[in-house]
């Protein structure tokens, strides 16, 4: 055993012997075998290590039954190479080392308690840590009530009740309010039964109007359930009611209520009507920006107070407005003034978008039609487009104007637009709906730098009728497209303001007019960080020279090309930091070199110097072997002059 000691060997077989080793030092020694103490065999190294580390702690010991829980193991000293964790039939290596003596691993799925074993010699032997991992059922929640909180309303918000599965009475749970993956509040829950817990949120104060999530966390294993949406909104304030009167004992009558902070609650509102004779009725409210539209229940004559409440927080009422229930009246005849095509901004109640013709559509996509009608009041109505009757999708009243929304697919033509009243009569608009179909073909390039500006060409037909009204969409961002001719448009990619955690980000790409609000697309655009070039090698040579360009950020793509001066040549991506290409044949000179992944955006790589080509004209021996060989080089070798030259070289060069 090196210079430490000699141990007598026990013969096991013709190819094995065994020695008892009692090392007294830590390190590497050389082991050899001898028959007589003088003649020795070849040597092999033996590593002598310190005693094995001891497991001090494991956190958590309660893990998810479906797997995926990250477990931290703390040792008495640094973990050795070859450390393994074993749970029943599962074996894992340390995933991440924390400090000098801790590491993590991901627990598998399971159901029965399992002892954790550890090995310090790559699994040749395992030691029982005497620590048992217990598998707990996954937390799943199904519903939360209420789902609306009012901002800065501490002491007035309600407790929330969460329905789920697998709640245990002897475990502690917490309600977690989250926003953008960050915990806003953690509130201890009260166990009700196996499927229900509640959390005291009366004093929960939220200062930002936005959507939040609520989840449940179990104290034992810190496992967090799925999250459900809740809404934080300023308290609703009602401003006006239109119309301010309706007819007694009638159906299909609606009121539009304007107020503050209605848009934040979206479609989870209820209109509550309280008649002065004591009867109370409710109807579902449909939200349009700062308006909520409700059907008025049948009431006798009298005064009705109107409130708006959330679906699941019936005690949180708004202020009240008053509605008169009057006797039967006669109304002026309805009149269709004009119409327009969505999109429109519901937050400011505008139905027009500047920069496009509101009476023009492509015809190949569904769209929404906005009809502006005077004196419609409570008349039931549908839309008519040409000879087609379209059922009303929704409607609301603003002053004396009713806006009806319909959907319909159309072919190439001009269509009359009208409103069909309940008695079958039709009121036509003074202008027609123009349908100009568009067909899209190919587009490219569909990859470019994150800063935007990539010039994209889109082919198709029918573009001429949409000059100035087509938009290229990159995810949710867009740029106005430039119509080149009836079959071609161009546009520049927008900058990407999303965080790219990897080397690239892919978003949907499509071209559409402003009047189309439903798009299905199979195309996409890939953003990437611009490649960075560190070096080019060699920096000089001839046509046919293999050139290596080194840097970082080279995407996995077959589209890379090199440009030498004005000449393009194909390139091969070797790795994330290297591509290679062959220099084309050019006249002797220094030319700039750049690379591209889309033949539009180029990154400068440096310059390449083209030499005059050398040619061996003749070579002959002047004498016997081992003497010099005379080689004639050249034509037009600038560095040697323009005449032929002779140069002696010694074999075997």
Short mmCIF file of C-alpha atoms in Angstrom, two decimals, residues 49 52-53 75 78-86 91-94 97 103 117-127:
data_model
loop_
_atom_site.label_atom_id
_atom_site.label_comp_id
_atom_site.label_asym_id
_atom_site.label_seq_id
_atom_site.Cartn_x
_atom_site.Cartn_y
_atom_site.Cartn_z
CA UNK A 49 -11.37 9.40 1.68
CA UNK A 52 -18.94 9.29 5.04
CA UNK A 53 -21.13 12.35 5.81
CA UNK A 75 -25.39 16.64 5.56
CA UNK A 78 -19.87 18.26 1.93
CA UNK A 79 -21.55 15.70 -0.33
CA UNK A 80 -19.15 13.49 -2.23
CA UNK A 81 -19.13 12.82 -5.97
CA UNK A 82 -21.22 9.73 -6.55
CA UNK A 83 -23.86 10.58 -3.91
CA UNK A 84 -27.25 8.98 -4.67
CA UNK A 85 -30.67 9.06 -2.99
CA UNK A 86 -32.93 5.98 -3.07
CA UNK A 91 -32.88 6.54 -7.43
CA UNK A 92 -31.82 10.16 -7.95
CA UNK A 93 -28.66 12.24 -8.05
CA UNK A 94 -28.40 15.64 -6.30
CA UNK A 97 -25.97 22.01 -4.29
CA UNK A 103 -28.38 19.60 -1.89
CA UNK A 117 -31.52 5.68 1.71
CA UNK A 118 -28.27 7.43 0.75
CA UNK A 119 -25.16 6.18 -1.03
CA UNK A 120 -21.74 7.85 -1.15
CA UNK A 121 -20.17 5.40 -3.62
CA UNK A 122 -22.33 5.63 -6.77
CA UNK A 123 -24.87 3.12 -5.50
CA UNK A 124 -22.57 0.23 -4.58
CA UNK A 125 -24.00 0.36 -1.06
CA UNK A 126 -26.81 2.34 0.60
CA UNK A 127 -27.25 3.53 4.20
#
